[in-house]
Amino acid sequence: MLEDKILNYLKKHEEGYVSGEELSCELGVSRTAVWKHIENLREEGYDIEAFPHLGYKVISIPDRLTEVELKWQLKTDIIARKIYSYKETASTNDTAYNLAIHGEKEGSVVIAESQTAGRGRMGRKWASPKSKGAYFSIILRPDILPKDVSSITLFSALSVAKTIREMTCLPAFIKWPNDVLVNNQKICGILTEMNAETDKINFVIIGIGININTRKDLLPKGATSILEEHGGAEISRVDVARNIFKNLDKYYKLFKGGFIGEIIKEYKEFSNFLGTRVQVAHHDTKIEGYAIDVDKDGALILRMDSGLNKRVLAGDVLMLR
Ligand code: BT5
């Protein structure tokens, strides 16, 4: 899009003004066309100053999850090389799934300002208030067996928790397998879905929903956001999403390189459930024990009262004490 090209050019030369003539030569369009596209950008919320004889200059950028903003100086190898950005979609996981079925490349991201049918696990709902959080899904095509897919959820949760800590210093922790918590309230959830045959994964969709500038009254009980925990200060959603992409890119490359041991080690450092007594609910069964470990396949190891260890592959963890 021409608007994106103009924007990138202006941002690259942000220290000064860029004349309409320079833009029209660079992009091979008339000065009137440049002016028209600048007007479109202004309508989208960009504050662009224009001075006769000097030219144009970007003064401020709206915090919108568009491809051009998310990709600005983003140096990733796999994640977010292509971004599909929507104002609204039913569920980014569904949109990504449809793209993947039609051959979309690994690493592509589908992101939306809001979702009308955001999903959690087992048919639960995911609250996705408009332009407050980030709701996105990433297509991966890992060369692993379907049984090993849980580790993808683990490094995704780690990428989010790490991003929150790096950007805000908030005490973000992971609750096995897919929740990121701050002060024991859920700030992010991850939904991993896949398309697979018995011995081969065709693709995996990682869906990430993170509450950023969301007030608590827009969220279910027990949920929080960066804004709520960070003294009511808004932060750039674009920056949060970009930093998650960078961390995901790093951990996915480690994962592909066979460094799962290192990933699990870090995951455990970010976990707040290890060493505590937990109840794990899965469908109609509930079991209790001490959470003592997470193994290299991402399974939770419980020490049962009988003294035996039990490997748990899925479920909801409730920390008892
Ligand atoms: C999850 O499920 O935590 C996975 C959520 C994944 C959401 C993303 S958004 C982008 C992508 N597209 C989708 O359609 N989904 C993914 P689960 O562990 O089952 O937790 C669901 C529960 O979390 C709900 O039953 C609520 O109690 C709670 N919840 C719902 N919305 C929330 C929110 N915005 N923040 C915190 N908790 C929420």
mmCIF file of C-alpha atoms and ligand atoms in Angstrom:
data_model
loop_
_atom_site.group_PDB
_atom_site.id
_atom_site.type_symbol
_atom_site.label_atom_id
_atom_site.label_comp_id
_atom_site.label_asym_id
_atom_site.label_seq_id
_atom_site.Cartn_x
_atom_site.Cartn_y
_atom_site.Cartn_z
ATOM 1 C CA MET A 1 0.000 0.000 0.000
ATOM 2 C CA LEU A 2 1.167 3.476 -0.853
ATOM 3 C CA GLU A 3 0.186 4.821 2.594
ATOM 4 C CA ASP A 4 2.513 2.270 4.223
ATOM 5 C CA LYS A 5 5.363 3.243 1.900
ATOM 6 C CA ILE A 6 4.885 6.962 2.629
ATOM 7 C CA LEU A 7 4.746 6.247 6.349
ATOM 8 C CA ASN A 8 7.876 4.120 6.326
ATOM 9 C CA TYR A 9 9.735 6.785 4.374
ATOM 10 C CA LEU A 10 8.639 9.567 6.739
ATOM 11 C CA LYS A 11 9.554 7.453 9.793
ATOM 12 C CA LYS A 12 12.982 6.680 8.346
ATOM 13 C CA HIS A 13 13.593 10.423 7.984
ATOM 14 C CA GLU A 14 11.878 11.421 11.214
ATOM 15 C CA GLU A 15 14.578 13.847 12.306
ATOM 16 C CA GLY A 16 13.600 16.298 9.564
ATOM 17 C CA TYR A 17 10.963 17.229 7.023
ATOM 18 C CA VAL A 18 10.480 15.347 3.766
ATOM 19 C CA SER A 19 9.268 17.369 0.813
ATOM 20 C CA GLY A 20 6.303 16.323 -1.307
ATOM 21 C CA GLU A 21 8.662 16.368 -4.286
ATOM 22 C CA GLU A 22 11.077 13.908 -2.657
ATOM 23 C CA LEU A 23 8.193 11.574 -1.745
ATOM 24 C CA SER A 24 6.728 11.755 -5.217
ATOM 25 C CA CYS A 25 10.122 10.948 -6.829
ATOM 26 C CA GLU A 26 10.880 8.133 -4.368
ATOM 27 C CA LEU A 27 7.521 6.468 -4.798
ATOM 28 C CA GLY A 28 6.892 7.307 -8.451
ATOM 29 C CA VAL A 29 3.554 9.070 -7.912
ATOM 30 C CA SER A 30 2.350 12.653 -8.318
ATOM 31 C CA ARG A 31 2.578 15.206 -5.515
ATOM 32 C CA THR A 32 -1.221 15.384 -5.467
ATOM 33 C CA ALA A 33 -1.335 11.618 -4.874
ATOM 34 C CA VAL A 34 1.174 11.989 -2.018
ATOM 35 C CA TRP A 35 -0.974 14.708 -0.454
ATOM 36 C CA LYS A 36 -4.121 12.537 -0.787
ATOM 37 C CA HIS A 37 -2.461 9.576 0.934
ATOM 38 C CA ILE A 38 -1.152 11.826 3.698
ATOM 39 C CA GLU A 39 -4.756 12.934 4.255
ATOM 40 C CA ASN A 40 -5.811 9.256 4.490
ATOM 41 C CA LEU A 41 -3.108 8.644 7.097
ATOM 42 C CA ARG A 42 -4.329 11.640 9.093
ATOM 43 C CA GLU A 43 -7.827 10.203 9.029
ATOM 44 C CA GLU A 44 -6.403 6.967 10.463
ATOM 45 C CA GLY A 45 -5.038 8.941 13.432
ATOM 46 C CA TYR A 46 -1.487 9.840 12.333
ATOM 47 C CA ASP A 47 -0.511 13.382 13.242
ATOM 48 C CA ILE A 48 1.504 14.561 10.230
ATOM 49 C CA GLU A 49 2.700 18.129 10.126
ATOM 50 C CA ALA A 50 2.986 19.888 6.760
ATOM 51 C CA PHE A 51 4.947 23.103 6.236
ATOM 52 C CA PRO A 52 5.152 24.939 2.896
ATOM 53 C CA HIS A 53 8.711 24.775 1.463
ATOM 54 C CA LEU A 54 9.738 22.223 4.112
ATOM 55 C CA GLY A 55 7.459 19.253 3.631
ATOM 56 C CA TYR A 56 5.966 16.590 5.874
ATOM 57 C CA LYS A 57 6.922 15.222 9.300
ATOM 58 C CA VAL A 58 5.308 12.561 11.498
ATOM 59 C CA ILE A 59 4.518 14.003 14.925
ATOM 60 C CA SER A 60 2.627 11.129 16.519
ATOM 61 C CA ILE A 61 1.480 7.625 15.679
ATOM 62 C CA PRO A 62 -1.796 6.007 16.770
ATOM 63 C CA ASP A 63 -1.505 2.833 18.889
ATOM 64 C CA ARG A 64 -3.118 0.636 16.272
ATOM 65 C CA LEU A 65 -2.186 -2.976 15.564
ATOM 66 C CA THR A 66 -1.537 -2.523 11.844
ATOM 67 C CA GLU A 67 1.015 -4.463 9.815
ATOM 68 C CA VAL A 68 3.059 -1.357 9.057
ATOM 69 C CA GLU A 69 3.396 -0.400 12.755
ATOM 70 C CA LEU A 70 3.958 -3.931 14.032
ATOM 71 C CA LYS A 71 6.651 -4.621 11.452
ATOM 72 C CA TRP A 72 8.502 -1.323 11.874
ATOM 73 C CA GLN A 73 12.168 -2.299 12.455
ATOM 74 C CA LEU A 74 11.086 -5.753 13.615
ATOM 75 C CA LYS A 75 14.046 -8.037 13.057
ATOM 76 C CA THR A 76 12.603 -11.531 13.368
ATOM 77 C CA ASP A 77 13.525 -14.520 11.219
ATOM 78 C CA ILE A 78 10.294 -16.519 11.386
ATOM 79 C CA ILE A 79 7.574 -14.882 13.471
ATOM 80 C CA ALA A 80 5.517 -12.023 11.985
ATOM 81 C CA ARG A 81 7.267 -11.829 8.621
ATOM 82 C CA LYS A 82 3.686 -11.435 7.358
ATOM 83 C CA ILE A 83 0.890 -9.899 9.436
ATOM 84 C CA TYR A 84 -2.833 -9.908 8.622
ATOM 85 C CA SER A 85 -4.431 -7.133 10.647
ATOM 86 C CA TYR A 86 -8.195 -6.801 11.173
ATOM 87 C CA LYS A 87 -10.365 -4.283 12.981
ATOM 88 C CA GLU A 88 -12.646 -7.134 13.967
ATOM 89 C CA THR A 89 -12.799 -10.871 13.411
ATOM 90 C CA ALA A 90 -14.747 -13.742 14.986
ATOM 91 C CA SER A 91 -11.636 -15.488 16.318
ATOM 92 C CA THR A 92 -8.079 -14.910 15.109
ATOM 93 C CA ASN A 93 -7.473 -18.646 15.622
ATOM 94 C CA ASP A 94 -10.190 -19.438 13.071
ATOM 95 C CA THR A 95 -8.895 -16.882 10.570
ATOM 96 C CA ALA A 96 -5.343 -18.210 10.961
ATOM 97 C CA TYR A 97 -6.583 -21.805 10.620
ATOM 98 C CA ASN A 98 -8.255 -20.957 7.300
ATOM 99 C CA LEU A 99 -5.098 -19.305 6.024
ATOM 100 C CA ALA A 100 -2.967 -22.260 7.120
ATOM 101 C CA ILE A 101 -5.275 -24.783 5.438
ATOM 102 C CA HIS A 102 -4.650 -22.858 2.213
ATOM 103 C CA GLY A 103 -0.877 -23.071 2.614
ATOM 104 C CA GLU A 104 -0.001 -19.868 4.497
ATOM 105 C CA LYS A 105 3.666 -19.775 5.494
ATOM 106 C CA GLU A 106 4.956 -20.541 8.959
ATOM 107 C CA GLY A 107 5.302 -17.487 11.172
ATOM 108 C CA SER A 108 2.408 -15.495 9.705
ATOM 109 C CA VAL A 109 0.300 -13.661 12.268
ATOM 110 C CA VAL A 110 -3.393 -12.804 12.312
ATOM 111 C CA ILE A 111 -4.157 -9.950 14.703
ATOM 112 C CA ALA A 112 -7.394 -8.107 15.500
ATOM 113 C CA GLU A 113 -8.476 -5.040 17.453
ATOM 114 C CA SER A 114 -11.470 -7.046 18.682
ATOM 115 C CA GLN A 115 -12.995 -10.515 18.403
ATOM 116 C CA THR A 116 -16.701 -11.271 18.354
ATOM 117 C CA ALA A 117 -16.205 -14.944 19.237
ATOM 118 C CA GLY A 118 -12.835 -15.107 21.013
ATOM 119 C CA ARG A 119 -12.311 -18.606 22.399
ATOM 120 C CA GLY A 120 -10.563 -20.211 25.326
ATOM 121 C CA ARG A 121 -10.008 -23.930 25.790
ATOM 122 C CA MET A 122 -12.945 -26.351 25.827
ATOM 123 C CA GLY A 123 -15.418 -23.912 24.324
ATOM 124 C CA ARG A 124 -14.873 -21.189 26.915
ATOM 125 C CA LYS A 125 -15.156 -17.533 25.933
ATOM 126 C CA TRP A 126 -12.282 -15.063 25.717
ATOM 127 C CA ALA A 127 -13.237 -11.443 26.431
ATOM 128 C CA SER A 128 -11.696 -9.276 23.703
ATOM 129 C CA PRO A 129 -12.633 -5.626 24.320
ATOM 130 C CA LYS A 130 -11.947 -3.413 21.321
ATOM 131 C CA SER A 131 -8.517 -1.762 21.033
ATOM 132 C CA LYS A 132 -7.616 -2.517 24.654
ATOM 133 C CA GLY A 133 -5.610 -5.717 24.445
ATOM 134 C CA ALA A 134 -3.857 -7.700 21.737
ATOM 135 C CA TYR A 135 -5.533 -10.773 20.271
ATOM 136 C CA PHE A 136 -3.462 -12.683 17.761
ATOM 137 C CA SER A 137 -2.689 -16.097 16.321
ATOM 138 C CA ILE A 138 0.505 -17.424 14.823
ATOM 139 C CA ILE A 139 0.853 -20.203 12.288
ATOM 140 C CA LEU A 140 3.703 -22.653 12.927
ATOM 141 C CA ARG A 141 4.701 -25.722 10.972
ATOM 142 C CA PRO A 142 7.044 -27.555 13.349
ATOM 143 C CA ASP A 143 8.520 -30.870 12.356
ATOM 144 C CA ILE A 144 7.375 -32.690 15.509
ATOM 145 C CA LEU A 145 4.963 -35.407 16.540
ATOM 146 C CA PRO A 146 1.448 -34.401 17.649
ATOM 147 C CA LYS A 147 2.223 -35.620 21.179
ATOM 148 C CA ASP A 148 4.994 -33.022 21.493
ATOM 149 C CA VAL A 149 2.800 -30.024 20.745
ATOM 150 C CA SER A 150 2.406 -29.056 24.438
ATOM 151 C CA SER A 151 5.923 -27.647 24.531
ATOM 152 C CA ILE A 152 4.800 -25.005 22.035
ATOM 153 C CA THR A 153 2.272 -23.701 24.568
ATOM 154 C CA LEU A 154 5.032 -23.582 27.169
ATOM 155 C CA PHE A 155 7.442 -21.400 25.230
ATOM 156 C CA SER A 156 4.561 -19.178 24.114
ATOM 157 C CA ALA A 157 3.607 -18.545 27.754
ATOM 158 C CA LEU A 158 7.262 -17.947 28.552
ATOM 159 C CA SER A 159 7.544 -15.389 25.719
ATOM 160 C CA VAL A 160 4.558 -13.441 27.069
ATOM 161 C CA ALA A 161 5.624 -13.562 30.732
ATOM 162 C CA LYS A 162 9.125 -12.479 29.783
ATOM 163 C CA THR A 163 7.830 -9.588 27.661
ATOM 164 C CA ILE A 164 5.647 -8.326 30.524
ATOM 165 C CA ARG A 165 8.599 -8.445 32.927
ATOM 166 C CA GLU A 166 10.982 -6.782 30.464
ATOM 167 C CA MET A 167 8.573 -3.962 29.610
ATOM 168 C CA THR A 168 6.975 -3.289 32.975
ATOM 169 C CA CYS A 169 8.880 -5.078 35.759
ATOM 170 C CA LEU A 170 5.530 -6.535 36.878
ATOM 171 C CA PRO A 171 5.850 -9.956 38.564
ATOM 172 C CA ALA A 172 4.476 -12.034 35.675
ATOM 173 C CA PHE A 173 4.303 -15.769 36.393
ATOM 174 C CA ILE A 174 3.138 -18.780 34.434
ATOM 175 C CA LYS A 175 0.472 -21.150 35.699
ATOM 176 C CA TRP A 176 0.720 -24.462 33.900
ATOM 177 C CA PRO A 177 0.062 -24.879 31.129
ATOM 178 C CA ASN A 178 -1.219 -21.749 29.424
ATOM 179 C CA ASP A 179 -1.957 -18.871 31.792
ATOM 180 C CA VAL A 180 0.164 -15.854 32.536
ATOM 181 C CA LEU A 181 -0.690 -14.276 35.882
ATOM 182 C CA VAL A 182 0.213 -11.053 37.631
ATOM 183 C CA ASN A 183 -0.526 -10.972 41.351
ATOM 184 C CA ASN A 184 -2.472 -14.204 40.919
ATOM 185 C CA GLN A 185 -4.843 -12.733 38.346
ATOM 186 C CA LYS A 186 -4.969 -13.822 34.721
ATOM 187 C CA ILE A 187 -3.456 -11.318 32.310
ATOM 188 C CA CYS A 188 -2.989 -13.601 29.301
ATOM 189 C CA GLY A 189 -4.322 -16.891 27.996
ATOM 190 C CA ILE A 190 -2.999 -19.124 25.236
ATOM 191 C CA LEU A 191 -4.979 -21.472 23.032
ATOM 192 C CA THR A 192 -2.918 -23.955 21.023
ATOM 193 C CA GLU A 193 -4.732 -25.817 18.258
ATOM 194 C CA MET A 194 -3.386 -28.059 15.535
ATOM 195 C CA ASN A 195 -4.140 -29.844 12.321
ATOM 196 C CA ALA A 196 -2.396 -33.204 12.370
ATOM 197 C CA GLU A 197 -2.317 -36.768 11.157
ATOM 198 C CA THR A 198 -1.355 -39.676 13.422
ATOM 199 C CA ASP A 199 2.368 -39.164 13.080
ATOM 200 C CA LYS A 200 2.689 -35.707 11.568
ATOM 201 C CA ILE A 201 1.666 -32.162 12.355
ATOM 202 C CA ASN A 202 0.458 -30.156 9.389
ATOM 203 C CA PHE A 203 0.331 -26.916 11.322
ATOM 204 C CA VAL A 204 -0.149 -25.448 14.782
ATOM 205 C CA ILE A 205 -2.042 -22.278 15.622
ATOM 206 C CA ILE A 206 -0.969 -20.470 18.789
ATOM 207 C CA GLY A 207 -3.659 -18.027 19.889
ATOM 208 C CA ILE A 208 -2.573 -15.393 22.390
ATOM 209 C CA GLY A 209 -4.874 -12.973 24.173
ATOM 210 C CA ILE A 210 -3.258 -10.392 26.445
ATOM 211 C CA ASN A 211 -4.982 -7.654 28.442
ATOM 212 C CA ILE A 212 -2.979 -4.466 28.053
ATOM 213 C CA ASN A 213 -4.893 -1.185 28.468
ATOM 214 C CA THR A 214 -8.062 -2.929 29.633
ATOM 215 C CA ARG A 215 -10.033 -1.737 32.660
ATOM 216 C CA LYS A 216 -11.153 -4.497 35.013
ATOM 217 C CA ASP A 217 -14.843 -3.782 34.451
ATOM 218 C CA LEU A 218 -14.440 -5.048 30.865
ATOM 219 C CA LEU A 219 -12.924 -8.340 32.063
ATOM 220 C CA PRO A 220 -14.278 -11.413 33.858
ATOM 221 C CA LYS A 221 -13.660 -11.902 37.573
ATOM 222 C CA GLY A 222 -10.121 -12.980 38.369
ATOM 223 C CA ALA A 223 -8.636 -11.213 35.339
ATOM 224 C CA THR A 224 -6.359 -8.198 35.208
ATOM 225 C CA SER A 225 -4.390 -6.120 32.719
ATOM 226 C CA ILE A 226 -1.055 -4.342 32.479
ATOM 227 C CA LEU A 227 -2.868 -1.010 32.952
ATOM 228 C CA GLU A 228 -4.559 -2.163 36.174
ATOM 229 C CA GLU A 229 -1.334 -3.520 37.668
ATOM 230 C CA HIS A 230 0.824 -0.706 36.411
ATOM 231 C CA GLY A 231 -0.767 2.214 38.222
ATOM 232 C CA GLY A 232 -3.340 2.989 35.537
ATOM 233 C CA ALA A 233 -0.732 3.965 32.943
ATOM 234 C CA GLU A 234 -1.431 3.007 29.328
ATOM 235 C CA ILE A 235 1.382 1.418 27.361
ATOM 236 C CA SER A 236 1.838 0.913 23.641
ATOM 237 C CA ARG A 237 -0.012 -2.211 22.495
ATOM 238 C CA VAL A 238 2.108 -2.183 19.350
ATOM 239 C CA ASP A 239 5.275 -2.400 21.464
ATOM 240 C CA VAL A 240 3.845 -5.223 23.597
ATOM 241 C CA ALA A 241 2.886 -7.271 20.526
ATOM 242 C CA ARG A 242 6.243 -6.596 18.808
ATOM 243 C CA ASN A 243 8.188 -7.671 21.879
ATOM 244 C CA ILE A 244 6.146 -10.862 22.166
ATOM 245 C CA PHE A 245 6.930 -11.576 18.488
ATOM 246 C CA LYS A 246 10.647 -11.082 19.186
ATOM 247 C CA ASN A 247 10.628 -13.403 22.192
ATOM 248 C CA LEU A 248 8.563 -15.993 20.337
ATOM 249 C CA ASP A 249 11.018 -15.861 17.460
ATOM 250 C CA LYS A 250 13.905 -16.479 19.851
ATOM 251 C CA TYR A 251 12.260 -19.392 21.700
ATOM 252 C CA TYR A 252 10.893 -21.004 18.548
ATOM 253 C CA LYS A 253 14.384 -21.046 17.049
ATOM 254 C CA LEU A 254 15.734 -22.588 20.271
ATOM 255 C CA PHE A 255 12.923 -25.145 20.116
ATOM 256 C CA LYS A 256 13.718 -26.010 16.486
ATOM 257 C CA GLY A 257 17.379 -26.282 17.396
ATOM 258 C CA GLY A 258 16.571 -28.947 19.986
ATOM 259 C CA PHE A 259 17.195 -26.754 23.033
ATOM 260 C CA ILE A 260 13.987 -27.722 24.787
ATOM 261 C CA GLY A 261 15.894 -28.371 28.038
ATOM 262 C CA GLU A 262 16.937 -24.689 28.216
ATOM 263 C CA ILE A 263 13.372 -23.577 27.483
ATOM 264 C CA ILE A 264 11.883 -25.769 30.225
ATOM 265 C CA LYS A 265 14.518 -24.531 32.661
ATOM 266 C CA GLU A 266 13.462 -20.922 32.041
ATOM 267 C CA TYR A 267 9.781 -21.882 32.063
ATOM 268 C CA LYS A 268 10.243 -23.330 35.524
ATOM 269 C CA GLU A 269 11.924 -20.132 36.724
ATOM 270 C CA PHE A 270 8.808 -18.246 35.628
ATOM 271 C CA SER A 271 6.392 -20.732 37.228
ATOM 272 C CA ASN A 272 4.605 -20.093 40.487
ATOM 273 C CA PHE A 273 2.902 -23.479 40.893
ATOM 274 C CA LEU A 274 5.952 -25.704 41.390
ATOM 275 C CA GLY A 275 6.317 -26.927 44.943
ATOM 276 C CA THR A 276 2.698 -26.124 45.799
ATOM 277 C CA ARG A 277 -0.218 -28.462 46.365
ATOM 278 C CA VAL A 278 -2.570 -28.296 43.382
ATOM 279 C CA GLN A 279 -5.790 -29.714 42.096
ATOM 280 C CA VAL A 280 -5.897 -30.477 38.377
ATOM 281 C CA ALA A 281 -9.347 -30.641 36.812
ATOM 282 C CA HIS A 282 -9.817 -32.184 33.387
ATOM 283 C CA HIS A 283 -13.347 -32.794 32.096
ATOM 284 C CA ASP A 284 -15.033 -34.693 34.962
ATOM 285 C CA THR A 285 -11.913 -35.817 36.811
ATOM 286 C CA LYS A 286 -10.079 -33.976 39.560
ATOM 287 C CA ILE A 287 -6.772 -35.062 41.030
ATOM 288 C CA GLU A 288 -4.698 -33.587 43.813
ATOM 289 C CA GLY A 289 -1.008 -33.668 44.576
ATOM 290 C CA TYR A 290 2.188 -31.643 44.802
ATOM 291 C CA ALA A 291 3.345 -30.080 41.523
ATOM 292 C CA ILE A 292 6.990 -31.106 41.496
ATOM 293 C CA ASP A 293 8.145 -30.699 37.912
ATOM 294 C CA VAL A 294 7.449 -30.026 34.248
ATOM 295 C CA ASP A 295 9.120 -32.537 31.951
ATOM 296 C CA LYS A 296 10.645 -31.944 28.539
ATOM 297 C CA ASP A 297 7.350 -32.771 26.789
ATOM 298 C CA GLY A 298 5.583 -30.081 28.800
ATOM 299 C CA ALA A 299 3.755 -32.533 31.073
ATOM 300 C CA LEU A 300 3.121 -31.610 34.705
ATOM 301 C CA ILE A 301 4.526 -34.090 37.211
ATOM 302 C CA LEU A 302 2.415 -34.521 40.336
ATOM 303 C CA ARG A 303 3.587 -36.270 43.508
ATOM 304 C CA MET A 304 0.456 -38.091 44.651
ATOM 305 C CA ASP A 305 -0.340 -38.767 48.325
ATOM 306 C CA SER A 306 0.472 -42.408 47.614
ATOM 307 C CA GLY A 307 4.048 -41.307 47.004
ATOM 308 C CA LEU A 308 3.851 -42.166 43.303
ATOM 309 C CA ASN A 309 4.406 -39.608 40.553
ATOM 310 C CA LYS A 310 1.763 -38.949 37.912
ATOM 311 C CA ARG A 311 2.281 -37.267 34.525
ATOM 312 C CA VAL A 312 -0.538 -34.888 33.625
ATOM 313 C CA LEU A 313 -0.883 -33.737 30.035
ATOM 314 C CA ALA A 314 -3.878 -31.383 30.180
ATOM 315 C CA GLY A 315 -6.157 -29.668 32.656
ATOM 316 C CA ASP A 316 -6.844 -26.614 34.781
ATOM 317 C CA VAL A 317 -4.608 -26.083 37.763
ATOM 318 C CA LEU A 318 -5.986 -24.728 41.037
ATOM 319 C CA MET A 319 -3.304 -23.873 43.578
ATOM 320 C CA LEU A 320 -4.445 -25.084 46.985
ATOM 321 C CA ARG A 321 -1.755 -23.647 49.225
HETATM 322 C C1 BT5 B 1 -7.421 -19.542 27.562
HETATM 323 O O1 BT5 B 1 -8.386 -20.472 27.704
HETATM 324 O O2 BT5 B 1 -6.893 -18.911 28.441
HETATM 325 C C2 BT5 B 1 -7.017 -19.295 26.105
HETATM 326 C C3 BT5 B 1 -7.380 -17.914 25.626
HETATM 327 C C4 BT5 B 1 -6.854 -17.650 24.250
HETATM 328 C C5 BT5 B 1 -7.371 -16.364 23.675
HETATM 329 C C6 BT5 B 1 -6.760 -16.051 22.357
HETATM 330 S S1 BT5 B 1 -7.154 -14.441 21.796
HETATM 331 C C7 BT5 B 1 -6.505 -14.775 20.240
HETATM 332 C C8 BT5 B 1 -6.899 -16.193 19.895
HETATM 333 N N1 BT5 B 1 -8.201 -16.225 19.257
HETATM 334 C C9 BT5 B 1 -9.108 -16.864 20.033
HETATM 335 O O3 BT5 B 1 -10.308 -17.048 19.723
HETATM 336 N N2 BT5 B 1 -8.515 -17.295 21.149
HETATM 337 C C10 BT5 B 1 -7.115 -16.974 21.203
HETATM 338 P P1 BT5 B 1 -8.824 -21.055 29.110
HETATM 339 O O4 BT5 B 1 -7.618 -21.515 29.869
HETATM 340 O O5 BT5 B 1 -9.873 -22.043 28.786
HETATM 341 O O6 BT5 B 1 -9.430 -19.828 29.886
HETATM 342 C C11 BT5 B 1 -10.680 -19.287 29.571
HETATM 343 C C12 BT5 B 1 -11.196 -18.563 30.813
HETATM 344 O O7 BT5 B 1 -10.430 -17.385 31.068
HETATM 345 C C13 BT5 B 1 -12.635 -18.078 30.697
HETATM 346 O O8 BT5 B 1 -13.540 -19.073 31.044
HETATM 347 C C14 BT5 B 1 -12.656 -16.884 31.671
HETATM 348 O O9 BT5 B 1 -12.823 -17.366 33.005
HETATM 349 C C15 BT5 B 1 -11.246 -16.355 31.596
HETATM 350 N N3 BT5 B 1 -11.182 -15.206 30.662
HETATM 351 C C16 BT5 B 1 -11.943 -14.922 29.592
HETATM 352 N N4 BT5 B 1 -11.534 -13.796 28.991
HETATM 353 C C17 BT5 B 1 -10.479 -13.352 29.695
HETATM 354 C C18 BT5 B 1 -9.599 -12.259 29.564
HETATM 355 N N5 BT5 B 1 -9.693 -11.355 28.574
HETATM 356 N N6 BT5 B 1 -8.614 -12.140 30.489
HETATM 357 C C19 BT5 B 1 -8.444 -13.007 31.497
HETATM 358 N N7 BT5 B 1 -9.250 -14.087 31.673
HETATM 359 C C20 BT5 B 1 -10.248 -14.256 30.780
#
